[in-house]
Coordinates of C-alpha atoms and ligand atoms in Angstrom, one line a residue:
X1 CA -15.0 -21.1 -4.8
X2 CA -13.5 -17.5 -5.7
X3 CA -17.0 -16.5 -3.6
X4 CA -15.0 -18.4 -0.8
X5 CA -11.9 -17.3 -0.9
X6 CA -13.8 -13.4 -0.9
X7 CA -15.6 -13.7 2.1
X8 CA -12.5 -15.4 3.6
X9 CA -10.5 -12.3 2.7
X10 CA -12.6 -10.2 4.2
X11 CA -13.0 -12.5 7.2
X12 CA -8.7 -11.6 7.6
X13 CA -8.9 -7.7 6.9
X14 CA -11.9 -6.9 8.8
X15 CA -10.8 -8.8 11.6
X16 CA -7.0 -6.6 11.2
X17 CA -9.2 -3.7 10.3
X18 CA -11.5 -3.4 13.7
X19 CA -8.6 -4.6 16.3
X20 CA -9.9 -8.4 16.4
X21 CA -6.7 -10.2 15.3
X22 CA -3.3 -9.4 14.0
X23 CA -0.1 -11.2 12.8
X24 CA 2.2 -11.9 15.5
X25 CA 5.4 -9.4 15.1
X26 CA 4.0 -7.8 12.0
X27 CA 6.9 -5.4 12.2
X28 CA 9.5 -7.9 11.4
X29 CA 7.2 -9.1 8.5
X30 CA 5.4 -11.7 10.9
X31 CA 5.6 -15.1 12.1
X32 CA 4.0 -17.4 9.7
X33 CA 0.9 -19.2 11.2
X34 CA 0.7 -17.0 14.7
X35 CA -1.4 -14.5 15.7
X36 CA -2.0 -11.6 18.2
X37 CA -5.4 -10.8 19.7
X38 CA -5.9 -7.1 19.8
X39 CA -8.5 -5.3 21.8
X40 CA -11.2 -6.5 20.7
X41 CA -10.1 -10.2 19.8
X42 CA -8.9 -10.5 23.3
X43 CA -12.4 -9.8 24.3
X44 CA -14.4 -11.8 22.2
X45 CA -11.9 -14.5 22.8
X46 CA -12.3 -14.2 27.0
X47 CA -15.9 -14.5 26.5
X48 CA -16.1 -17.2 24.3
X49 CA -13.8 -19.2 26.9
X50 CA -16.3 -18.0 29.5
X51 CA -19.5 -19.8 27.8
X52 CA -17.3 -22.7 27.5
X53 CA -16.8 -22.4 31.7
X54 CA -19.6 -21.5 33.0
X55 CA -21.7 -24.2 30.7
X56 CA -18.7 -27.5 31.4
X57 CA -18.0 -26.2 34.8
X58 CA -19.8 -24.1 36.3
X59 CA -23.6 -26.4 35.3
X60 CA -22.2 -29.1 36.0
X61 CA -21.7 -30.6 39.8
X62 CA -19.9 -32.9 38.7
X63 CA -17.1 -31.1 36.7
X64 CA -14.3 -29.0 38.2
X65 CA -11.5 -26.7 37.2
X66 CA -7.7 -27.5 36.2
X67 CA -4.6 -25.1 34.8
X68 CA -1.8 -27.4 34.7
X69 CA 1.7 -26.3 33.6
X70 CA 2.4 -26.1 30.1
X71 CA 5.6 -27.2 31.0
X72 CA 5.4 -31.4 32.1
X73 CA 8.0 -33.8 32.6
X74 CA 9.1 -34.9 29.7
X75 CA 8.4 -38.7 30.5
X76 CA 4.8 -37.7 30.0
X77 CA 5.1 -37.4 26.3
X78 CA 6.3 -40.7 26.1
X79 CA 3.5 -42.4 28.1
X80 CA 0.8 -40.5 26.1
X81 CA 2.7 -41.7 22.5
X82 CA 3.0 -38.5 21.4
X83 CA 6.8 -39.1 21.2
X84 CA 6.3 -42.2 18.6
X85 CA 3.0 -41.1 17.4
X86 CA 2.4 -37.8 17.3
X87 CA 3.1 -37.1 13.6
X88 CA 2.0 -35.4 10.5
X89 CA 2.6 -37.6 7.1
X90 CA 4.0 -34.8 5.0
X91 CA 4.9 -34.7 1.1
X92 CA 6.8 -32.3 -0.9
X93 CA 6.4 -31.0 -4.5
X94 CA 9.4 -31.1 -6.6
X95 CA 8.3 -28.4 -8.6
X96 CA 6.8 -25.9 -6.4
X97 CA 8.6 -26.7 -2.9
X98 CA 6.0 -26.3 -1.2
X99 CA 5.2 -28.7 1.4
X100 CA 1.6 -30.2 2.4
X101 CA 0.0 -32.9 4.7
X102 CA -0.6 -35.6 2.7
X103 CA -4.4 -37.1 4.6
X104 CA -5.4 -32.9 3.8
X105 CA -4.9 -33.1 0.0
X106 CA -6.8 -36.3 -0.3
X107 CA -9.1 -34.9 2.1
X108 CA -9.6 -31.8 0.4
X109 CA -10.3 -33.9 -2.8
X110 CA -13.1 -35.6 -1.2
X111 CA -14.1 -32.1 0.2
X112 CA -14.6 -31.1 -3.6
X113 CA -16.5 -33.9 -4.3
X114 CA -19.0 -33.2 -1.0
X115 CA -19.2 -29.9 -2.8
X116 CA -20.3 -31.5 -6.2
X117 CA -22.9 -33.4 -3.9
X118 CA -23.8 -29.8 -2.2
X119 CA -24.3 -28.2 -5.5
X120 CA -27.0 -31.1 -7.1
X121 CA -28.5 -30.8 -3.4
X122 CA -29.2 -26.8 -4.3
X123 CA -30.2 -27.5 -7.9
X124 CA -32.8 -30.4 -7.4
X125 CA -34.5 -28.5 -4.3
X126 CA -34.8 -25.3 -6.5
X127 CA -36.0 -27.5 -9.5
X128 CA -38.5 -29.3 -7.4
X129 CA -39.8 -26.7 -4.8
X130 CA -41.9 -27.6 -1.7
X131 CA -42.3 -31.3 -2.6
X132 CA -38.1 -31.5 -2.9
X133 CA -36.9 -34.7 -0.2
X134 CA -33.1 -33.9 0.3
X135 CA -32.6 -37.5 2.1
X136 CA -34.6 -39.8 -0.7
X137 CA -32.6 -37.3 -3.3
X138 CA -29.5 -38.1 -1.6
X139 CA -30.1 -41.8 -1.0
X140 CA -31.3 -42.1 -5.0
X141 CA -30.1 -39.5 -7.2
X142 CA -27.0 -41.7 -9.7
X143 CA -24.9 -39.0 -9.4
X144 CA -25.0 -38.2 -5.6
X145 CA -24.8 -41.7 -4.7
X146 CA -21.7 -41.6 -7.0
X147 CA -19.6 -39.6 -5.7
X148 CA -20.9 -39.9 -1.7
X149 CA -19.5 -43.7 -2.6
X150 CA -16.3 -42.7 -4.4
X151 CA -15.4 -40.4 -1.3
X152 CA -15.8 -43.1 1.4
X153 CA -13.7 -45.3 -0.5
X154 CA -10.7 -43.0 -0.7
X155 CA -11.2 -41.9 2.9
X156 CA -11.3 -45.3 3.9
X157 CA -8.2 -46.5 1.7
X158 CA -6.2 -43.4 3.1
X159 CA -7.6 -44.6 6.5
X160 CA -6.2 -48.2 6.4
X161 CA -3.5 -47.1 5.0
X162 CA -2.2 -44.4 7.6
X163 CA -3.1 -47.3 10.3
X164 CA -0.6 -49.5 8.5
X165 CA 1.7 -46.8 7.7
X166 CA 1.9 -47.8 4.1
X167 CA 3.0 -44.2 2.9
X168 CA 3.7 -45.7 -0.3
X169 CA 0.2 -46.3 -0.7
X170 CA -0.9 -42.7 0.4
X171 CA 1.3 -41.5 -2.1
X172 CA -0.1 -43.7 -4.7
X173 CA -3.6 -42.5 -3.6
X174 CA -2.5 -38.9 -4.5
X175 CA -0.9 -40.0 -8.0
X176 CA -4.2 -42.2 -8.7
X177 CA -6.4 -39.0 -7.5
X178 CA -4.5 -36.7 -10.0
X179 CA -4.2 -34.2 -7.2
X180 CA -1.9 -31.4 -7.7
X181 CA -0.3 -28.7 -5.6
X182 CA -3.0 -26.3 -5.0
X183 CA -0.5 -23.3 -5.6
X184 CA 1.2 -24.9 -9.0
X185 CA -0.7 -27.6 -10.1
X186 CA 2.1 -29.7 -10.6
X187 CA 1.7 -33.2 -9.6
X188 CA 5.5 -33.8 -9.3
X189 CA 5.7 -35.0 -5.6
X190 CA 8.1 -36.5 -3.7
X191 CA 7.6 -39.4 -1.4
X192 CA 6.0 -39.4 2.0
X193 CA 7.2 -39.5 5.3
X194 CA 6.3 -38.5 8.9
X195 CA 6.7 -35.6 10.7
X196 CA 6.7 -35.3 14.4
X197 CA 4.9 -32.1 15.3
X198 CA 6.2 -31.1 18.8
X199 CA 8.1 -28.5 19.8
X200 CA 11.2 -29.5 21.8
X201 CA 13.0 -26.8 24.1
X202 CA 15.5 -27.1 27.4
X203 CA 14.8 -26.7 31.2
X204 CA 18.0 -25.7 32.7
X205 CA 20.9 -22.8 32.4
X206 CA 23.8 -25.1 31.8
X207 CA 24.3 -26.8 28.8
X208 CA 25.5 -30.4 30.6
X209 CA 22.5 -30.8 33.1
X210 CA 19.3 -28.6 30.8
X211 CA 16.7 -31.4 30.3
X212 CA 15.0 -31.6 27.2
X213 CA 11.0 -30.5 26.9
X214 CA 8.3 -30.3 24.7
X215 CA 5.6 -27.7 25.0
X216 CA 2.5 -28.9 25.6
X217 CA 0.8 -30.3 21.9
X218 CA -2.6 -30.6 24.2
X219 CA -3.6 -30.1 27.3
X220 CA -5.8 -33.1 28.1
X221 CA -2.1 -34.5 29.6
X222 CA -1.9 -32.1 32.6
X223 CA -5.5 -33.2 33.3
X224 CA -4.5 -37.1 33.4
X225 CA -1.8 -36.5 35.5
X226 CA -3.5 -34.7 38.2
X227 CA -6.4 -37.0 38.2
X228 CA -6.0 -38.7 41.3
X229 CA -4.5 -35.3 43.3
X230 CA -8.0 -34.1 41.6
X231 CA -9.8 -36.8 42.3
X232 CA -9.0 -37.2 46.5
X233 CA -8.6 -33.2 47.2
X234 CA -12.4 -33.3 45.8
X235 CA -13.7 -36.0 46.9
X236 CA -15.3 -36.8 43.5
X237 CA -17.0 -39.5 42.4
X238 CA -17.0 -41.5 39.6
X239 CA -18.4 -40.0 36.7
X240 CA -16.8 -37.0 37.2
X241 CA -14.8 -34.3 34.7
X242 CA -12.1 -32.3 34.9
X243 CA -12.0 -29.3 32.2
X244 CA -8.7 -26.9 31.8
X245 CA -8.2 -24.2 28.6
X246 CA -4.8 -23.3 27.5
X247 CA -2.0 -22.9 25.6
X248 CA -0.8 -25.7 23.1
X249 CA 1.9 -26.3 20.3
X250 CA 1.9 -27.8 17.2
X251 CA 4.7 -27.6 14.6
X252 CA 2.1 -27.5 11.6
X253 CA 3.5 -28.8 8.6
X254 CA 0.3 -26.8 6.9
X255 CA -0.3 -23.7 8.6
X256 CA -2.5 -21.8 6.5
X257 CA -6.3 -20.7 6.9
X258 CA -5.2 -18.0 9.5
X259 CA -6.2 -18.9 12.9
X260 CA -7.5 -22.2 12.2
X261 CA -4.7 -24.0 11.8
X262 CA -1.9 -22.3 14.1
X263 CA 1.0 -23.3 15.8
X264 CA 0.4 -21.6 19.1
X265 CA -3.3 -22.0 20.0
X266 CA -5.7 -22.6 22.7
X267 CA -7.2 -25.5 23.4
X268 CA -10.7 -25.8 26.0
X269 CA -10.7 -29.6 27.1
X270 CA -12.7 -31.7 29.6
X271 CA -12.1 -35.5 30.4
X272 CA -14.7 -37.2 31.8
X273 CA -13.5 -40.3 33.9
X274 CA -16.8 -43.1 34.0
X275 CA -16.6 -46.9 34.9
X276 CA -15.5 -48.9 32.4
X277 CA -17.8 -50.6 29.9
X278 CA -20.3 -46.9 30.4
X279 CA -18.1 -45.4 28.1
X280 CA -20.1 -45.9 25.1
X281 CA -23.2 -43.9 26.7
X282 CA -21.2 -41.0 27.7
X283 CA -19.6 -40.6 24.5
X284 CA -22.6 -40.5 22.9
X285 CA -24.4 -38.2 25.8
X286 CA -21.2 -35.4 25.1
X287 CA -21.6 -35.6 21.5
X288 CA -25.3 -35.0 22.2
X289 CA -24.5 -31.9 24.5
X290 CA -21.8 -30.3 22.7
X291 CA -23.6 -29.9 19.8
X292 CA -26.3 -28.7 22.0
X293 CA -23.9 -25.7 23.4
X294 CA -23.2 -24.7 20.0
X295 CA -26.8 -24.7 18.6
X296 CA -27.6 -22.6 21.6
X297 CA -25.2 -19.5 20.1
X298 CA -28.0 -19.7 17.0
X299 CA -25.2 -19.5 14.2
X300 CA -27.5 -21.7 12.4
X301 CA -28.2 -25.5 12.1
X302 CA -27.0 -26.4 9.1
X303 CA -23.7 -25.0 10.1
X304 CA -22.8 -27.9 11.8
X305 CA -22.4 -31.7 11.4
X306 CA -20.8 -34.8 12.6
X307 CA -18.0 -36.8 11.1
X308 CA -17.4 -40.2 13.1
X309 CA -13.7 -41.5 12.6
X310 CA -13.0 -44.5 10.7
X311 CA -9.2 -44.1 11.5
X312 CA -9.2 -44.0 15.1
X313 CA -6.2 -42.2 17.1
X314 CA -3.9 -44.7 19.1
X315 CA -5.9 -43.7 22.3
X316 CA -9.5 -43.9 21.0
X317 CA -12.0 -46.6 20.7
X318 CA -14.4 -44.1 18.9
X319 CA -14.2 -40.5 17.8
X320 CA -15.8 -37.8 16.1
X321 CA -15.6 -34.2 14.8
X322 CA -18.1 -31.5 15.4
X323 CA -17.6 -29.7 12.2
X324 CA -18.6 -26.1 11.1
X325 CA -19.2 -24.7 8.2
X326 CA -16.1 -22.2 7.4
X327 CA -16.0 -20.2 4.7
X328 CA -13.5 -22.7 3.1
X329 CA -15.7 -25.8 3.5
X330 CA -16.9 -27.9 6.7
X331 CA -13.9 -28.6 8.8
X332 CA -13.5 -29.9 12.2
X333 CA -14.4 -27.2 14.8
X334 CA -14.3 -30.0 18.0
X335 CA -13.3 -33.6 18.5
X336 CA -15.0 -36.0 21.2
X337 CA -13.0 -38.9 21.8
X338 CA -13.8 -41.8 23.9
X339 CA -10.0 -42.7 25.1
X340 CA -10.6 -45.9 27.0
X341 CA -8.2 -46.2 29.8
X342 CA -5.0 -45.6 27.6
X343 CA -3.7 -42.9 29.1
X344 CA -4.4 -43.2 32.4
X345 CA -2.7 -47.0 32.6
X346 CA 0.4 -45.7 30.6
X347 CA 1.1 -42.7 32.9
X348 CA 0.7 -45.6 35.8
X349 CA 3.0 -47.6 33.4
X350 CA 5.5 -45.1 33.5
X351 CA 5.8 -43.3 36.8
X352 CA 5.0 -46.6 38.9
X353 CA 2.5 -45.1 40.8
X354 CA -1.2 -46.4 40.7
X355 CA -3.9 -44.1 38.9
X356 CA -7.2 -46.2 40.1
X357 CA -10.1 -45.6 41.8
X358 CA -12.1 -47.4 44.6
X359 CA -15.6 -47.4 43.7
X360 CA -18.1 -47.8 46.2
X361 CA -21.0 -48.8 44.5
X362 CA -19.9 -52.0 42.8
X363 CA -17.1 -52.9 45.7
X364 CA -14.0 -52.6 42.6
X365 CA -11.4 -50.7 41.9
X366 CA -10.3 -49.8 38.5
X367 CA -8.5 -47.4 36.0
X368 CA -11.7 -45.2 35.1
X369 CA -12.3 -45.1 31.2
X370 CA -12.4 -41.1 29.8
X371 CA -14.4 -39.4 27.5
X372 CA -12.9 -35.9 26.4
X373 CA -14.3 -33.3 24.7
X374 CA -11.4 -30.7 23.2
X375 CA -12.2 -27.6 21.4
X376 CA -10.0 -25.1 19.6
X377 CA -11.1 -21.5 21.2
X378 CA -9.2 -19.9 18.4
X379 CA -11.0 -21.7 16.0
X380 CA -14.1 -21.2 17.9
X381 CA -13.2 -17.9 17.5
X382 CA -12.7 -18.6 13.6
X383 CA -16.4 -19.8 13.5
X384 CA -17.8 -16.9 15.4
X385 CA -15.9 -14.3 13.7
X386 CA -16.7 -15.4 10.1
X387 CA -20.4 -16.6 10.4
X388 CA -21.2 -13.1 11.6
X389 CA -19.5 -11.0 9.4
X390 CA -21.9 -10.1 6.6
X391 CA -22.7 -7.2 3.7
X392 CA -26.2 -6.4 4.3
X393 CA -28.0 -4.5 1.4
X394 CA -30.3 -1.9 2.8
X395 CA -33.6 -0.5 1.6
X396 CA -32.2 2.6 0.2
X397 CA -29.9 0.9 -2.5
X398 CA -26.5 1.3 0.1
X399 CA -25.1 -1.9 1.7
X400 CA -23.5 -1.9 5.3
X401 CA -20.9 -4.7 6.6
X402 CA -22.4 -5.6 10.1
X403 CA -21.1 -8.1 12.2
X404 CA -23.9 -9.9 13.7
X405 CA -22.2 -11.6 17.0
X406 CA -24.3 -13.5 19.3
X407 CA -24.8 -10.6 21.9
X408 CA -23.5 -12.6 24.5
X409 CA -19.9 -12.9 23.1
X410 CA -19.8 -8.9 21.6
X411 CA -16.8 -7.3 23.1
X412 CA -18.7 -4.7 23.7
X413 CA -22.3 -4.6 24.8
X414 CA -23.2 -0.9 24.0
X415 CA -22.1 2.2 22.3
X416 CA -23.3 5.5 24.4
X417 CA -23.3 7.8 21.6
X418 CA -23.9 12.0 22.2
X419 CA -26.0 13.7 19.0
X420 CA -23.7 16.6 19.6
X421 CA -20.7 17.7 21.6
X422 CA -22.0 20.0 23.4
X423 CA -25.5 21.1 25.2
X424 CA -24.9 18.9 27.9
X425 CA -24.9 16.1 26.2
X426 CA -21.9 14.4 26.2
X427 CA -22.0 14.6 30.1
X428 CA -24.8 12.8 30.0
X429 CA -23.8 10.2 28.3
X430 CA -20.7 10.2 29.6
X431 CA -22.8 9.5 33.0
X432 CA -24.6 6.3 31.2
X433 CA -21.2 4.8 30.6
X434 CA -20.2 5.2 34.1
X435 CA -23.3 3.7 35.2
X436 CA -23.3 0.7 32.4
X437 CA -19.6 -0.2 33.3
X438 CA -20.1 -1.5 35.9
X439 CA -22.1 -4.4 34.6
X440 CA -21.4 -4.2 30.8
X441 CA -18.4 -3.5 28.4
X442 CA -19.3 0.0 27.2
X443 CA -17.9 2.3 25.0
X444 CA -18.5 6.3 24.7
X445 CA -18.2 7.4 20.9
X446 CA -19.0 11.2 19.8
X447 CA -16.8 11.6 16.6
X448 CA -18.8 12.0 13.5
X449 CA -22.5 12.0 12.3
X450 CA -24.6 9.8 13.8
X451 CA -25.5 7.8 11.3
X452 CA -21.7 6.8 11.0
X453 CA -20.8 5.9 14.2
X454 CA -23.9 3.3 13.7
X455 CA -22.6 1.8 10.6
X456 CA -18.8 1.8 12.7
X457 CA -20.7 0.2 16.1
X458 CA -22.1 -2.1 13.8
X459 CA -18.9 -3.5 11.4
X460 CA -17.8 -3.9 15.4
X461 CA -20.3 -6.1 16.6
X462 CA -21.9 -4.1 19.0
X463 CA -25.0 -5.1 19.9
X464 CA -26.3 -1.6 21.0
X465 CA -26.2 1.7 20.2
X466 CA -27.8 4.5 22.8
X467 CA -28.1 7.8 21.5
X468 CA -28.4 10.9 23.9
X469 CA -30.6 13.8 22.1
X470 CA -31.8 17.1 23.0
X471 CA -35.2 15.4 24.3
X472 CA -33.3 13.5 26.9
X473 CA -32.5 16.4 29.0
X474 CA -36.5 16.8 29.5
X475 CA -37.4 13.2 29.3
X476 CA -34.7 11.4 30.6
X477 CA -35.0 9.3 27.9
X478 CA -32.7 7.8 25.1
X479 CA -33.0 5.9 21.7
X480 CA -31.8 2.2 21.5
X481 CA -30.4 1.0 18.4
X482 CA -30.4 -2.8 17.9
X483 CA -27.7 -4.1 15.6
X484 CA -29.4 -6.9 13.6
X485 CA -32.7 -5.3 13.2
X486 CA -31.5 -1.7 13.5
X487 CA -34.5 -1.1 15.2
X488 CA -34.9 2.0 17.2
X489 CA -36.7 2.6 20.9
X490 CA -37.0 5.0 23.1
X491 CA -36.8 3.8 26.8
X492 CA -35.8 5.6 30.2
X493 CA -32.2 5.7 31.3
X494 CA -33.0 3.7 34.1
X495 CA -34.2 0.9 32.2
X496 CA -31.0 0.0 30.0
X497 CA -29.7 -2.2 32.4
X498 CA -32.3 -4.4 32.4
X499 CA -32.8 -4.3 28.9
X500 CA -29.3 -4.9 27.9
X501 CA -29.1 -8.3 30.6
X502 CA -31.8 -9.6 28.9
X503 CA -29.9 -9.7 25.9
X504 CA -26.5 -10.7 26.7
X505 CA -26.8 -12.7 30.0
X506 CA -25.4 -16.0 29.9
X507 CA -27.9 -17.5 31.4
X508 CA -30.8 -16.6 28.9
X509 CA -28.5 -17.9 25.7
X510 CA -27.4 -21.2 27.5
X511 CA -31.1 -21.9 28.9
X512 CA -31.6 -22.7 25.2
X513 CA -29.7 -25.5 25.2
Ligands
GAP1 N1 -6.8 -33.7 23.4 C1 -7.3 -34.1 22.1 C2 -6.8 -33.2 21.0 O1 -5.9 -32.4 21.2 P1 -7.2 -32.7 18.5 O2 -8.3 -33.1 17.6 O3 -5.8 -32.9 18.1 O4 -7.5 -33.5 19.9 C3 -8.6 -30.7 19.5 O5 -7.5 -31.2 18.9 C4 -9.1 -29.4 18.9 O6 -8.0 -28.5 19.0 C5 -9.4 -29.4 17.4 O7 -10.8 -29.9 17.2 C6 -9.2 -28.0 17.0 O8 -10.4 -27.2 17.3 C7 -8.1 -27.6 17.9 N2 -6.8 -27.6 17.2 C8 -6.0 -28.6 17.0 N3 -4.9 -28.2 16.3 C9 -5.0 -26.9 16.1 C10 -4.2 -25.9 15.5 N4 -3.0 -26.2 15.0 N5 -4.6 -24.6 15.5 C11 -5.8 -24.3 16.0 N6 -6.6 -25.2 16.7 C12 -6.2 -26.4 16.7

C-alpha cells in the first residue's frame, strides 16, 4: 500500500514537474478536484482523443461525428432521470467531517479483500513455479474462495439495497463492515442520504425571465436528442453510431485521486442505435472491441479487466466496466451500457415529438435500442500517464525515471539534439526540425551534456532522440536514440521520416487490434 501511494505521488509531481497537468488556479491555492493541462498534457490529451476518433469514427462506416452544446434545455435532464436519479448516497463522519460516498467505502473494502486474494495469487505461483494453475488455485484454495465469496455478498447486499434505496441498510453495512474514515479511523458516521450531483446555473440577464440549467453531467444526451436530425441529414441506417467528446460536470461528493475523479472532465461517448431484441449481441461485440482498442496501446494485459454490474443504472438492461489497473487498485477506466430504448422514448415522452425509425428491412418502425460506450479521456489520460512512468535501474548502478508512452500518443515524437553549439551544428539540426515539423511534433534542445538532455527527453516521453555530431557534416548522417531500449543507430537524414511513421502512425498501432 505505502508502495502505492509512492508511485501515485510521483504519478502527481512528475506530471506538475514536466508541464503534463497542473491545479486549476494554483495561484489562489487551487480549486479542489480541477485541473489544467499544460503543454504537454494538452498534447497527450489531443492525441489520446484522436485514437479514440479515428478508431470509433473514422473505421467505422457506420459511425459519425457529433458536438452538441453543453448547454441543453433543461427539460432534457428530466426526461433522461438525471433530475430524480442522478445522485451520490453520501455519509459524513462526526468526528473527522469529512464526507465520503457511501457504495466507495464499502467498495474499497471489498477492493482490500481482492487485494488479500491478489497477494495469495503471488505467493502460491512463486511457491509452486511452472506447474502453478492461477484458475484451479482460485476456484480451490479455502482462503481465496473465502474472501472472493465474502466480497460478492457485500457488493450484492449494497447493490439491493441502493436499488431499494434502503440507506439505512447501507449504513448498517458500513457499521457491520467496521469501516472507518480512511483519514481518522473513526467509525462515528452519520446517516446517509443522497446527493444530486449536477451543477445548476441560469440562462438569461434578468433575474425574472433567466431559466434555470444544468451543465451537462454526460454527453450521451446531446447525442439522443439529435438522433433523428442525425439520423435523416445522413441517411443512416440502422445499426448505426453516433460518437461526440466533451466537456461534462459532476458535483463529486469524493473528489480525490487527482484527475480521476474530477468535477470538470471529458468524456469520449458513442451510442449505437440497433433493432430491438439485437441489443444483446452488440453489447457484447463493443465490450469485445473496446477492450480490443486498449490492448492495442500494449500497456499490458493484465492491466485490464471486466466488472459486469449487478446494480444496473435506471436506463440499462446490462452494464459493465472496463477497469484498469491504477496505481490505487483496479477502478473503472470505461463503462458499456446497453440502454434499451429508455432514453430515446422519454425524450419522445417529453417533447411530443416522435424519435422512431422506419426500417426497411423488416417493414416496422420502432424506437431503436442503444448500446453506448463512454470513456473518461482524463482518466484515459490517468492510465496512460501512470502505467508509463517508471524508475528504471541501469547497468552502471544509476537509475533513470523514463516515461515509456506508447509512441503514438508522445507529445512529442523527437528531440533534435546538437553535440555542440557551434561548428555548424546547431544549424543543422535546426534544419531537421524544420523538415520533421511538418509531419511530427519536434522539439530542438542544445542546453547541457548530452547525456542529460537524454535522461530529460526521456522523463518526457519522447520517443526519440536525434543527435547531430561532427560526423554528420561529412556523412549526412545522425544517431537515433530510442527511448525504451536506449538503443542507438546511425541512419541518413533523409530516412527519419520514415523511420519515425513507422513508429508512431496510427495506423500501425490500431492494425493490432
Ligand atoms: N453516459 C454514460 C456515463 O456517463 P458513467 O459511467 O457515469 O457513464 C462514463 O461515466 C465514464 O466517464 C467513466 O467510465 C469515467 O471514465 C468517466 N467519468 C465519470 N465521472 C468522472 C469524473 N468525475 N471524473 C473523471 N472521469 C469521469
Amino acid at each position: 500500500m505505502a508502495n502505492q501511494e509512492d508511485k501515485f505521488k510521483k504519478v502527481v509531481s512528475h506530471a506538475k514537474e514536466y508541464g503534463y497537468v497542473f491545479q486549476s488556479s494554483e495561484i489562489y491555492d487551487g480549486l479542489s478536484a480541477v485541473y489544467d493541462y499544460a503543454q504537454n498534457g494538452v498534447e497527450l490529451k489531443k492525441n489520446i482523443r484522436e485514437y479514440w476518433w479515428k478508431a470509433m469514427v473514422q473505421m467505422n462506416d457506420n459511425i459519425v461525428g457529433l458536438d452538441a452544446a453543453i448547454f441543453m434545455h433543461p427539460t432534457t435532464w428530466k426526461a433522461s432521470g438525471h433530475v430524480d436519479a442522478f445522485n451520490d448516497p453520501l455519509i459524513d463522519n462526526k468526528d473527522s467531517k469529512k464526507r465520503y460516498r457511501a457504495d466507495v467505502l464499502i467498495e474499497d473494502y471489498v477492493g482490500k479483500l481482492d487485494a488479500k486474494i491478489e497477494k495469495e495469487v503471488a505467493k502460491a505461483a512463486k511457491r509452486f513455479g511452472e506447474s502453478f494453475d492461477k484458475t484451479e488455485f482460485l476456484a480451490t484454495n479455502t482462503r481465496v474462495v473465502g474472501y472472493k465469496a465474502k466480497g460478492e455478498a457485500i457488493l450484492q447486499r449494497m447493490g439491493k439495497s441502493l436499488e431499494k434505496e434502503d440507506l439505512a441498510d447501507v449504513k448498517l453495512l458500513i457499521e457491520e463492515l467496521e469501516i472507518g474514515c480512511p483519514l481518522s479511523g473513526s467509525k462515528n458516521w452519520t446517516d446517509v442520504k443522497q446527493f444530486n450531483l449536477m451543477f445548476g446555473t441560469k440562462l438569461g440577464a434578468s433575474a425574472d425571465t433567466a431559466m434555470d440549467l444544468y451543465l451537462r453531467p454526460e454527453t450521451a444526451q446531446g447525442i439522443f436528442v439529435n438522433f433523428l436530425n442525425v439520423q435523416k441529414t445522413g441517411r443512416m441506417k440502422i445499426p448505426f453510431g453516433i460518437a461526440q467528446t466533451g466537456k461534462a460536470f459532476r458535483n463529486e461528493i469524493v473528489a480525490r485521486q487527482f484527475i480521476f475523479r474530477m468535477r470538470e472532465f471529458e468524456q469520449m461517448e458513442m451510442q449505437f442505435f440497433v433493432r430491438p431484441g439485437t441489443q444483446k449481441e452488440w453489447y457484447e461485440q463493443w465490450k469485445e472491441n473496446r477492450l480490443k482498442w486498449h490492448l492495442s496501446l500494449g500497456m499490458g494485459e493484465d492491466n485490464y479487466r471486466f466488472h459486469d454490474h449487478d446494480k444496473l443504472a435506471h436506463y440499462a438492461d446490462a452494464a459493465a466496466d472496463i477497469e484498469f489497473r491504477f496505481p490505487f487498485g483496479f477502478k473503472e477506466l470505461e463503462g458499456i451500457h446497453s440502454r434499451t430504448d429508455f432514453d430515446l422514448k422519454a425524450h419522445e415522452e417529453h417533447s411530443g415529438k416522435k424519435l422512431q425509425y422506419f426500417d426497411p428491412e423488416i417493414n416496422e418502425r420502432y424506437v431503436p435500442y442503444v448500446v453506448e460506450t463512454s470513456i473518461g479521456l482524463d482518466r484515459m489520460f490517468l492510465a496512460v500517464f501512470s502505467n508509463s512512468l517508471q524508475e528504471e535501474a541501469l547497468e552502471n548502478g544509476t537509475t533513470r525515471t523514463v516515461l515509456k508512452l506508447p509512441a503514438v500518443l508522445a507529445p512529442t515524437k523527437a528531440a533534435v539534439l546538437p553535440l555542440v553549439k557551434k561548428d555548424g551544428l546547431p544549424e543543422i539540426a535546426k534544419k531537421i526540425v524544420e523538415d520533421l515539423k511538418w509531419d511530427f511534433n519536434v522539439a530542438y534542445d542544445e542546453k547541457d551534456a548530452v547525456g542529460r538532455r537524454y535522461r530529460r527527453q526521456d522523463a518526457n516521453g519522447t520517443p526519440f532522440c536525434i543527435t547531430v555530431d561532427h560526423d554528420t557534416l561529412t556523412d549526412d548522417s545522425v544517431t537515433i536514440r530510442h527511448r525504451d531500449t536506449m538503443e542507438q543507430q546511425r541512419v541518413k537524414i533523409s530516412e527519419l521520416k520514415a523511420l519515425i511513421k513507422e513508429e508512431v502512425d496510427v495506423k500501425n498501432w490500431l492494425m493490432k487490434m
